[in-house]
mmCIF file of C-alpha atoms in Angstrom:
data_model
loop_
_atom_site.group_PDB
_atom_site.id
_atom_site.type_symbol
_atom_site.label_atom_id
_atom_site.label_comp_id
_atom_site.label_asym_id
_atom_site.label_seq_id
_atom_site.Cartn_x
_atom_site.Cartn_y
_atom_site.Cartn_z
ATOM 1 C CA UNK A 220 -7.090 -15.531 -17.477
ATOM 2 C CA UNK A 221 -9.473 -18.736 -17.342
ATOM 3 C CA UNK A 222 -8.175 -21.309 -19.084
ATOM 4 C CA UNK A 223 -11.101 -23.939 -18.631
ATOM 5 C CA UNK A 224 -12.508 -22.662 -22.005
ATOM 6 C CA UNK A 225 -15.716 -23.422 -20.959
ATOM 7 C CA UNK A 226 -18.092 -20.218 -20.483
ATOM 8 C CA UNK A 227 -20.756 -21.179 -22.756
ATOM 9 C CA UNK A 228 -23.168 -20.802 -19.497
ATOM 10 C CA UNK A 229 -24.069 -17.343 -18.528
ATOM 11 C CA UNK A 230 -22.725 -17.857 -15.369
ATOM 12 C CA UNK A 231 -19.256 -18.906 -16.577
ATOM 13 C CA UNK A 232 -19.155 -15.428 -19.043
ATOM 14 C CA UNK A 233 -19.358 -13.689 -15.743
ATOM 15 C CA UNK A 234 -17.256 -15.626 -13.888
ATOM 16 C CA UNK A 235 -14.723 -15.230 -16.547
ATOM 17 C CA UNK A 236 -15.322 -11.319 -16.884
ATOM 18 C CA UNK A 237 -14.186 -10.929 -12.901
ATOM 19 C CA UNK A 238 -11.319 -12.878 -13.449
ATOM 20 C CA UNK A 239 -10.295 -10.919 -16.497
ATOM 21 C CA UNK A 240 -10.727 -7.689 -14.683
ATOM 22 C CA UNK A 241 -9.277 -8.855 -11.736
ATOM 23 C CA UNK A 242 -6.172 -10.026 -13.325
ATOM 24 C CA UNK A 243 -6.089 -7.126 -15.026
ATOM 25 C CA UNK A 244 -5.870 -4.786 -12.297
ATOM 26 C CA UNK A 245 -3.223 -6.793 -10.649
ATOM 27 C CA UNK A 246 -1.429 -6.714 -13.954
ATOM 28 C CA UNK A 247 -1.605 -2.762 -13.840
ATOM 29 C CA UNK A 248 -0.515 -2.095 -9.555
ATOM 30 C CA UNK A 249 1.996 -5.572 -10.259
ATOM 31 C CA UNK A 250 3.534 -2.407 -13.487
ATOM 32 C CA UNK A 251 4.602 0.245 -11.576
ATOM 33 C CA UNK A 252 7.002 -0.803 -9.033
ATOM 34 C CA UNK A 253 9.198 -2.954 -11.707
ATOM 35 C CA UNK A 254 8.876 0.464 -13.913
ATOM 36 C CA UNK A 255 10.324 1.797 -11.266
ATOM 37 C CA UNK A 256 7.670 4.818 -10.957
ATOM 38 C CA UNK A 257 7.626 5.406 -7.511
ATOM 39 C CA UNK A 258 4.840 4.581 -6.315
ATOM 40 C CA UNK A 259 2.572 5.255 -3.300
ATOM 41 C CA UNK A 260 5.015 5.143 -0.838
ATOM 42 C CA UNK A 261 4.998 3.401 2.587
ATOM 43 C CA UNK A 262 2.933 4.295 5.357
ATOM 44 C CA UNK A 263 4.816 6.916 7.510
ATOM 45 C CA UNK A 264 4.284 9.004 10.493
ATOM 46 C CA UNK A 265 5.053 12.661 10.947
ATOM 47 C CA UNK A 266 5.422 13.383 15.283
ATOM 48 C CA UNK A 267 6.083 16.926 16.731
ATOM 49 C CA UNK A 268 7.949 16.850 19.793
ATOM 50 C CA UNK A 269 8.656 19.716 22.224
ATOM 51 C CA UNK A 270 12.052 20.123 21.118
ATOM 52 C CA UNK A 271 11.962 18.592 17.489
ATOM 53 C CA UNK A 272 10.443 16.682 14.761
ATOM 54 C CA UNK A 273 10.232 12.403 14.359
ATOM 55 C CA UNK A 274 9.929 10.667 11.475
ATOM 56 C CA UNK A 275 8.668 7.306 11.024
ATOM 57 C CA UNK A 276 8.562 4.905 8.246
ATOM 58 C CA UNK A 277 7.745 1.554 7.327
ATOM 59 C CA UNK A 278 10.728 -0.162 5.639
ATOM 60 C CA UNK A 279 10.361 -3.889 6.100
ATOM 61 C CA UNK A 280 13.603 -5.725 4.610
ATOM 62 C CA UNK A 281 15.360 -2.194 3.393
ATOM 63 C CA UNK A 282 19.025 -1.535 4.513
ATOM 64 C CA UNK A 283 20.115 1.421 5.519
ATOM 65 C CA UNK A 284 22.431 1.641 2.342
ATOM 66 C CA UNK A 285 19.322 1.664 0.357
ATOM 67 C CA UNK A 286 17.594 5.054 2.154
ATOM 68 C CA UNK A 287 18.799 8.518 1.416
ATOM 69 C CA UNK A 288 17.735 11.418 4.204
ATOM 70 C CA UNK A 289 18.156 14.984 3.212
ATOM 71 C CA UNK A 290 16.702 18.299 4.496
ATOM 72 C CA UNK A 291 17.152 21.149 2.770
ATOM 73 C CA UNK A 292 15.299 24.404 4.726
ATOM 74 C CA UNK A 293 12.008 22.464 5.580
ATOM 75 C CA UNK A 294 12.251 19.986 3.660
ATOM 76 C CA UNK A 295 13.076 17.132 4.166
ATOM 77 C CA UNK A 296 13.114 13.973 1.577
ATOM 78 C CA UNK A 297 13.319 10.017 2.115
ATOM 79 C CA UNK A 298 13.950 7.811 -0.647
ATOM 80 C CA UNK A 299 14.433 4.338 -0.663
ATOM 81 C CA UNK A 300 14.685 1.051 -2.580
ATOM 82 C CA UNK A 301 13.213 -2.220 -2.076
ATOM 83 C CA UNK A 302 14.189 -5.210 -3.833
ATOM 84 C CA UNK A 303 11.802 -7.706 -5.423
ATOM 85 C CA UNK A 304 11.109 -10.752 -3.609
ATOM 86 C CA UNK A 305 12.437 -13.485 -6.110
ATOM 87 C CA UNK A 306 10.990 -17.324 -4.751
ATOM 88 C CA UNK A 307 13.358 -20.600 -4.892
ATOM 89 C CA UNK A 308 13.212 -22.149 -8.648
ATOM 90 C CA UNK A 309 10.937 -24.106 -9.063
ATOM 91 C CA UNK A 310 8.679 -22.529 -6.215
ATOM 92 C CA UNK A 311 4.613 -22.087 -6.587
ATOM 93 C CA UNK A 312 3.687 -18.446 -5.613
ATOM 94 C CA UNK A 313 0.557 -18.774 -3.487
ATOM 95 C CA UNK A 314 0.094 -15.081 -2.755
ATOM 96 C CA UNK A 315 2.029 -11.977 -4.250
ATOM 97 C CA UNK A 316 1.688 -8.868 -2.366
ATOM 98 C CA UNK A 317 4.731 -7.508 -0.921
ATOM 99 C CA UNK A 318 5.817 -4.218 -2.726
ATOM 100 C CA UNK A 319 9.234 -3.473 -4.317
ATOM 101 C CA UNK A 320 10.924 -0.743 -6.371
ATOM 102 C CA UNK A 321 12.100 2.470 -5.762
ATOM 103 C CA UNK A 322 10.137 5.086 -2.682
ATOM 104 C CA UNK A 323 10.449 8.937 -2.637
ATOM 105 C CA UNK A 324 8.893 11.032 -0.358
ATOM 106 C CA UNK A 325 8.739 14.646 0.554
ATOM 107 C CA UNK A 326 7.429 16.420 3.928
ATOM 108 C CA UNK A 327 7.409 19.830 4.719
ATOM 109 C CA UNK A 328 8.308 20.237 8.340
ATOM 110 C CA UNK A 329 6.363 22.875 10.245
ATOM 111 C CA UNK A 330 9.470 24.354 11.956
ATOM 112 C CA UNK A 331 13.334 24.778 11.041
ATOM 113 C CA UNK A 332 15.467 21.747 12.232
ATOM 114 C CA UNK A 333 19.123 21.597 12.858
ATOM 115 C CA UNK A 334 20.876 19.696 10.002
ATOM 116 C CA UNK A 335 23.544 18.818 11.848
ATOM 117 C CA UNK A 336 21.665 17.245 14.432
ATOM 118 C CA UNK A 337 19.506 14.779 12.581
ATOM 119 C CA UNK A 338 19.819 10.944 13.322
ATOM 120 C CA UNK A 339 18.335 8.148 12.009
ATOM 121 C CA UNK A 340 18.307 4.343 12.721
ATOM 122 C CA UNK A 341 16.431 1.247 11.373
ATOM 123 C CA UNK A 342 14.839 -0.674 13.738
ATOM 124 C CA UNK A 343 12.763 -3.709 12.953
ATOM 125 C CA UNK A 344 12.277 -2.955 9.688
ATOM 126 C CA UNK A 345 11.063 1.352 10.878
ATOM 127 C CA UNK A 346 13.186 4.310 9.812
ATOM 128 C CA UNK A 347 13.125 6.657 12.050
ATOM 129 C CA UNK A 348 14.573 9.752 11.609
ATOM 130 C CA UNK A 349 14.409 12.275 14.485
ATOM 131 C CA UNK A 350 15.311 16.488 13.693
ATOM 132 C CA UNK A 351 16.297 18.356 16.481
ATOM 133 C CA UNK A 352 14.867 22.134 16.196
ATOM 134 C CA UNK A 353 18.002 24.580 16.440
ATOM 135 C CA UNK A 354 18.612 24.358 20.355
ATOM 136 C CA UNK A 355 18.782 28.326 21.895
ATOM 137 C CA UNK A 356 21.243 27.067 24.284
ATOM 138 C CA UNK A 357 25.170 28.405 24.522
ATOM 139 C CA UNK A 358 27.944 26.088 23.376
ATOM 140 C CA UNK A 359 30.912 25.630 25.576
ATOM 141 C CA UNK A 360 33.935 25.946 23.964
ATOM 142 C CA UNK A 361 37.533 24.694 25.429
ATOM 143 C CA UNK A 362 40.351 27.312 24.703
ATOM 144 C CA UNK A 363 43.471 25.937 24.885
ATOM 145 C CA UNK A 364 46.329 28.193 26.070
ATOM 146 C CA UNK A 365 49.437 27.260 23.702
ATOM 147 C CA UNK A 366 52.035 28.317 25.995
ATOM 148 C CA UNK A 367 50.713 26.433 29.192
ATOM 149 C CA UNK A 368 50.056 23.668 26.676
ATOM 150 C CA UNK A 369 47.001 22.805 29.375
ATOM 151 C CA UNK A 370 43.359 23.432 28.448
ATOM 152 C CA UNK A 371 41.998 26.415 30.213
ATOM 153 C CA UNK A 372 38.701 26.256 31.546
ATOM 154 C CA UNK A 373 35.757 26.472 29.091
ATOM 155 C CA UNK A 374 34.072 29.609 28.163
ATOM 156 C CA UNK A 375 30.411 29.815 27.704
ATOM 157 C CA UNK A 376 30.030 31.389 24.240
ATOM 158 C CA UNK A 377 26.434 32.103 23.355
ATOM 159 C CA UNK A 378 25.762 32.617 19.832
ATOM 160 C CA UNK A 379 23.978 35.412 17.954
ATOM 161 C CA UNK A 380 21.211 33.388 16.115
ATOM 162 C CA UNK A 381 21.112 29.890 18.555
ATOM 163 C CA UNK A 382 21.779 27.927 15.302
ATOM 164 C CA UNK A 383 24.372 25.569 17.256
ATOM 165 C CA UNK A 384 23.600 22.427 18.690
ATOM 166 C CA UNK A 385 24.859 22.679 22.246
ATOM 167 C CA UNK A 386 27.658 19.817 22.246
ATOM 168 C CA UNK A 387 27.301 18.580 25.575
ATOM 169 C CA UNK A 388 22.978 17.723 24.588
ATOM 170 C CA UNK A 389 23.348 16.257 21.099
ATOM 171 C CA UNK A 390 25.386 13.129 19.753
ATOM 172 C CA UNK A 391 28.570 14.486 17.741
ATOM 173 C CA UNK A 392 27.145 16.332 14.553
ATOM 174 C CA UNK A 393 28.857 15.457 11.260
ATOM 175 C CA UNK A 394 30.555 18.572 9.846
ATOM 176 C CA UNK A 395 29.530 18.556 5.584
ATOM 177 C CA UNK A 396 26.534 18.551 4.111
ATOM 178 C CA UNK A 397 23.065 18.281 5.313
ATOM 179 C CA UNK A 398 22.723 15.019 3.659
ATOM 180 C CA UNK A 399 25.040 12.880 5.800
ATOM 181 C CA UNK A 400 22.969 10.921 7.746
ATOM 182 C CA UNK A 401 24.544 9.694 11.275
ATOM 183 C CA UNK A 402 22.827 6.983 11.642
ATOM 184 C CA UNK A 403 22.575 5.660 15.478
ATOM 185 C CA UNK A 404 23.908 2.199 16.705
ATOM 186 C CA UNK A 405 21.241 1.221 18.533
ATOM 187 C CA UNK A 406 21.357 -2.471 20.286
ATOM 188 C CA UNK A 407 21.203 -5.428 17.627
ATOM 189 C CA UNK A 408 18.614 -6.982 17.531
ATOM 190 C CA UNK A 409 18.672 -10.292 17.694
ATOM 191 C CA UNK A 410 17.438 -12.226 14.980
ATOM 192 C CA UNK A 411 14.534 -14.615 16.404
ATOM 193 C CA UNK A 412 14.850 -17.881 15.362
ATOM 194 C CA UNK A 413 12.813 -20.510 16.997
ATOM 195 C CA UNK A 414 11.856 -24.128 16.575
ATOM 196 C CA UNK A 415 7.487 -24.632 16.612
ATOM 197 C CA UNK A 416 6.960 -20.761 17.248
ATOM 198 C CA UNK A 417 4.141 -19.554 19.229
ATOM 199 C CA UNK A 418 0.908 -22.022 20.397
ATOM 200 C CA UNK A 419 -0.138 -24.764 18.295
ATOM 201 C CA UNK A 420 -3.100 -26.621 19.173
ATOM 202 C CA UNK A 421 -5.637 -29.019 17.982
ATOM 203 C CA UNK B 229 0.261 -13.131 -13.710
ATOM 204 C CA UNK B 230 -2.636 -16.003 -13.372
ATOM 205 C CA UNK B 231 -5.180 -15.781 -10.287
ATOM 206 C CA UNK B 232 -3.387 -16.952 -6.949
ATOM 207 C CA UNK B 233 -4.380 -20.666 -6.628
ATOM 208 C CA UNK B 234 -6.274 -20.981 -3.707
ATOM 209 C CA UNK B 235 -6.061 -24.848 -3.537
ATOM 210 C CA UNK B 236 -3.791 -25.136 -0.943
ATOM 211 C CA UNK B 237 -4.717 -22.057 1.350
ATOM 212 C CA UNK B 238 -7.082 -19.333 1.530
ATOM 213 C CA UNK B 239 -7.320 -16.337 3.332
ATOM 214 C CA UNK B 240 -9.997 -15.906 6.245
ATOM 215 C CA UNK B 241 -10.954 -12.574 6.539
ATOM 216 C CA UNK B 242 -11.499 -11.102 9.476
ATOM 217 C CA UNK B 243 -14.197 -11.857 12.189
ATOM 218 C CA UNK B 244 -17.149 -9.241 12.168
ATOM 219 C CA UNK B 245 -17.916 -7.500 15.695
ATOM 220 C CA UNK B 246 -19.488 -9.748 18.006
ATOM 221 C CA UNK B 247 -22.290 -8.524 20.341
ATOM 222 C CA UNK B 248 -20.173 -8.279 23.247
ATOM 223 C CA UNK B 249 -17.034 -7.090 21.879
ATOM 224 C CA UNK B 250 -14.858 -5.061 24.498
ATOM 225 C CA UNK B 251 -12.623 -1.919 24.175
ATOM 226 C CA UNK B 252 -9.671 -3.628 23.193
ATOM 227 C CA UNK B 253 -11.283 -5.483 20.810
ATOM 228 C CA UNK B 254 -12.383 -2.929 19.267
ATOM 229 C CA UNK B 255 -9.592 -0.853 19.255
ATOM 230 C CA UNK B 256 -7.573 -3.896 17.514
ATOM 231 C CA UNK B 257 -9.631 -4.045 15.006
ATOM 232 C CA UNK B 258 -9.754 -0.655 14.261
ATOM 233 C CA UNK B 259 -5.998 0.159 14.617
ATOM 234 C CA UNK B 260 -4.565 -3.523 13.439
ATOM 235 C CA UNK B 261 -3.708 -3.756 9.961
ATOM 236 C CA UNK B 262 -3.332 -6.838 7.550
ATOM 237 C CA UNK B 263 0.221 -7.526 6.881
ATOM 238 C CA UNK B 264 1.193 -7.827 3.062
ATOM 239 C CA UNK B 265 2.499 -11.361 2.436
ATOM 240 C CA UNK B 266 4.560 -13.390 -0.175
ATOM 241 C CA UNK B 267 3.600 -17.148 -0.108
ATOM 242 C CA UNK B 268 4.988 -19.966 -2.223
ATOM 243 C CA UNK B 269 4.767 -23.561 -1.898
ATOM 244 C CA UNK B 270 7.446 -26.480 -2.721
ATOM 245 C CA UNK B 271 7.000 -29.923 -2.717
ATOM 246 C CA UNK B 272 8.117 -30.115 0.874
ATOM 247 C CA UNK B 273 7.208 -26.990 2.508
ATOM 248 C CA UNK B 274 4.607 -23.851 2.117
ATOM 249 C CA UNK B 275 6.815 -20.854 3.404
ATOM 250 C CA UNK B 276 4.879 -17.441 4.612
ATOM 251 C CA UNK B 277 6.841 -14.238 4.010
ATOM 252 C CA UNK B 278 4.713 -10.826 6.013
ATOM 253 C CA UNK B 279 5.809 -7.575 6.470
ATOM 254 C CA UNK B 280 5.480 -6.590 9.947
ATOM 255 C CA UNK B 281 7.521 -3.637 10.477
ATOM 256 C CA UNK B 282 7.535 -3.034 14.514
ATOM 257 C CA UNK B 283 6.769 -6.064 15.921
ATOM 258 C CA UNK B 284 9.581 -7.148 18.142
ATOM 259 C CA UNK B 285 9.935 -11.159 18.449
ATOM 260 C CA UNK B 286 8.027 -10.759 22.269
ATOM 261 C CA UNK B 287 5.223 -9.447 20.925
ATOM 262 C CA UNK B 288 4.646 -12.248 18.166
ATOM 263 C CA UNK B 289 1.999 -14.878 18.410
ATOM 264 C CA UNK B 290 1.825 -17.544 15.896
ATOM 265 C CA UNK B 291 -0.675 -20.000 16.322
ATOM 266 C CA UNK B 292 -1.983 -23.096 14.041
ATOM 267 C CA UNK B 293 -4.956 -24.384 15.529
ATOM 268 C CA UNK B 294 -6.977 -26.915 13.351
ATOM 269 C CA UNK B 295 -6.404 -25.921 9.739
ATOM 270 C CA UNK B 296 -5.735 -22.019 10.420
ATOM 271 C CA UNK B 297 -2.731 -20.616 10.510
ATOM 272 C CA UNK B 298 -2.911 -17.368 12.484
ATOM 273 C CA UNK B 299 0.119 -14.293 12.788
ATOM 274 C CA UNK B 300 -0.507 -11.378 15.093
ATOM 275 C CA UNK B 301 1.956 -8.569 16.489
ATOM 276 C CA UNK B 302 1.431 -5.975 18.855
ATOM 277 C CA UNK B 303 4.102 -2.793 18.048
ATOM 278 C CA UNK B 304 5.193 -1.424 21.519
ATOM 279 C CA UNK B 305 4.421 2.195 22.551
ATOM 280 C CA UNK B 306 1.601 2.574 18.856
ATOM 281 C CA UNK B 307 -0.947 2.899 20.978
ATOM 282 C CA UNK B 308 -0.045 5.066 23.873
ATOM 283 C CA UNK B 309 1.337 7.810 21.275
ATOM 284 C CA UNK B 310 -1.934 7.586 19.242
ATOM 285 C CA UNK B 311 -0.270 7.038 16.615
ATOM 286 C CA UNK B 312 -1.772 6.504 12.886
ATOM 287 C CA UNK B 313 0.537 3.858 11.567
ATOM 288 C CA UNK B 314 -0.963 0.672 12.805
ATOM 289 C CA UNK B 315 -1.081 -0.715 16.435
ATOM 290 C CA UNK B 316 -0.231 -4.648 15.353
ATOM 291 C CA UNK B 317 -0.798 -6.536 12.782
ATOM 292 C CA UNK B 318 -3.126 -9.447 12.369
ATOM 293 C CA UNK B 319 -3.995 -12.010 9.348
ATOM 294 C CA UNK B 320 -5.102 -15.410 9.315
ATOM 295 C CA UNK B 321 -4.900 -18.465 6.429
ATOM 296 C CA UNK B 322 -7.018 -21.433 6.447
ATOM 297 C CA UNK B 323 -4.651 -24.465 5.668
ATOM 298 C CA UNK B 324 -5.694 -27.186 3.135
ATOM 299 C CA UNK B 325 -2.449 -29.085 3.028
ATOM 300 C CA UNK B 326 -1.259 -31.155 5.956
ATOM 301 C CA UNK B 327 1.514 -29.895 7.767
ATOM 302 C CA UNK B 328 4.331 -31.694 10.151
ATOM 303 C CA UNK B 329 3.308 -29.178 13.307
ATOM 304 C CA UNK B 330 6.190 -29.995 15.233
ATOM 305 C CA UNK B 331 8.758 -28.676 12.689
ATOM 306 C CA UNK B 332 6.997 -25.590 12.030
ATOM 307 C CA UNK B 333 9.404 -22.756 12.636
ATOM 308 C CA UNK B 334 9.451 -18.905 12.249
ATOM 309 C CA UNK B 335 11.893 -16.075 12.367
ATOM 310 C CA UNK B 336 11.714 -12.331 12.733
ATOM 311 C CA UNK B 337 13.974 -9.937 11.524
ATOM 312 C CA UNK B 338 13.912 -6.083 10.029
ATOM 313 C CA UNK B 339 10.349 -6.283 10.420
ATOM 314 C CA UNK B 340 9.570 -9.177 8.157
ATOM 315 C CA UNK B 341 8.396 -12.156 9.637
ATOM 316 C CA UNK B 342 8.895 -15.759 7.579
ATOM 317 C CA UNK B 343 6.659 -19.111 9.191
ATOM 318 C CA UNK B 344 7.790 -22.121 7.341
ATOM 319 C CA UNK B 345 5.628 -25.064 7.556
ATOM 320 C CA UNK B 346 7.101 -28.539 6.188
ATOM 321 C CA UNK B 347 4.580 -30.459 4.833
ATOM 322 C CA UNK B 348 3.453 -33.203 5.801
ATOM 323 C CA UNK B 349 5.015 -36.534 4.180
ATOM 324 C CA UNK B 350 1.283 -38.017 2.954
ATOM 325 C CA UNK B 351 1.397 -34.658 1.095
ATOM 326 C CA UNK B 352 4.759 -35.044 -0.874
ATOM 327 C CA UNK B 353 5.052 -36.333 -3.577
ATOM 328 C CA UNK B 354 5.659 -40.199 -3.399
ATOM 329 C CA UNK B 355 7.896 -41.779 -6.357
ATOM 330 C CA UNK B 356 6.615 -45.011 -6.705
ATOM 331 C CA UNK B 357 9.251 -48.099 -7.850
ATOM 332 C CA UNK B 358 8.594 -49.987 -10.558
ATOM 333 C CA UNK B 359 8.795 -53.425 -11.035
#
């Protein structure tokens, strides 16, 4: 709020009116997250692929312990949790706009997925989650003959429904629940640190 | 919470078209979004916080030219799938404090990107002896 205490002009009552409601406002959107509400969440990105579905969203500074992916038929849900940004003591915030708090969201996917097949990885601050559609393909299965106590050769077993991944396509599916979420170990990426970054001129 | 103080940086906001403004131009502007930023000032340094989820360190340009402090990222592969989550990002501050250029340093990492800009020493605070 203004704290000249002037506003005895006309111009300073109107001056002091935007203020208010501008300070007001940012008092209401500054509420929610620290409620905890759930509020707008992220931007995100629903792709269809030929064989499957990709999800991406924005998560600047979140850790993959603090995102949940689960599907359940169609639908799958991402929830996460950022933390606020707390400044050194002492500190003089210049600008405040970085969100926090707690993110759900929902999305209704426009084809079944395999469960068993989704993967996700954070990469530079984007979840991605991609969900396989159930592949049609057989699954080759190794029988092993207990007296020869050598594997025979595999027999191609193709199943009624094509539910199963076919094991030799996808990464090794997590047996359990649909809401284990393998996540991928992609390359790390390095943390850019750098002395007088970029141009600097004049 | 009080009205950011704007004494020791403002933001610019963007250019408007020019005349003669090309494709890509255009198509930055359009698909480039403002990062969100936390910014807080010390006595010896002003340190700039933005979320830039995507950019990978190659594709960052920090500049401070004059009193402007200028952050852009391109995100690989936004454009070619069309893609409605944003291209880059771009935002730029005008300075009013003096900063020690050379020691200006920046890092990257899950997608936030932090510039740190020491002042410079006429601008901190100066404990004078006395007699």
């Amino acid at each position: 709020m203004n704290e000249s205490g002037s506003g005895a002009s006309g111009r300073g009552a109107l001056a002091e009116l935007k203020e208010a409601v501008s300070s007001l406002f940012e008092q209401v959107v500054g509420l929610a997250p620290d409620l905890g509400l759930g509020r707008e969440f992220p931007r995100h990105e629903l792709r269809v692929e030929d064989d499957g579905f990709r999800v991406l969203v924005e998560s600047p500074g979140i850790g993959r312990e603090d995102v949940d992916v689960s599907v359940s038929g169609r639908t799958l849900t991402i929830s996460s949790r950022r933390e606020r940004f707390e400044p050194p003591a002492g500190a003089r915030m210049l600008r405040s706009e970085r969100p926090s708090g707690k993110y759900e969201l929902t999305l209704q996917l426009p084809a079944d997925v395999d469960p068993l097949a989704i993967v996700a990885r954070m990469q530079e601050g984007v979840l991605e989650v991609r969900l396989p559609k159930p592949s049609a393909r057989g699954r080759s299965v190794r029988v092993e003959d207990a007296e020869a106590g050598a594997a025979q050769p595999a027999v191609e077993q193709r199943p009624a429904t094509g539910a199963t991944p076919a094991a030799e396509e996808e990464p090794p599916a997590e047996e359990g629940p649909a809401q284990q979420m393998p996540w991928e170990e992609g390359p790390e990426t390095p943390t850019a640190e750098g002395e007088g970054g970029g141009t600097q001129n004049g | 919470m009080d009205r950011m103080p704007s004494d020791e940086l403002r933001d610019t906001p963007g250019p408007g078209p020019p005349a003669s403004e090309d494709r890509e131009a255009r198509a930055r502007r359009r698909h480039y979004a403002r990062p969100a930023v936390d910014i807080y000032s010390t006595e010896s340094e002003m340190v700039v916080l933005a979320d830039m989820p995507g950019v990978r360190k190659a594709d960052l340009e920090i500049t401070v030219e004059r009193d402007e402090l200028a952050i852009e990222g391109k995100i690989a592969g936004r454009r070619e799938a069309e893609s409605a989550l944003p291209w880059g990002y771009h935002r730029r501050f005008k300075l009013r404090t003096a900063f020690d250029r050379e020691r200006i340093n920046a890092s990257l990492r899950e997608g936030i990107l932090r510039v740190t800009l020491p002042k410079a020493a006429t601008e901190q605070p100066r404990k004078i002896a006395v007699d």
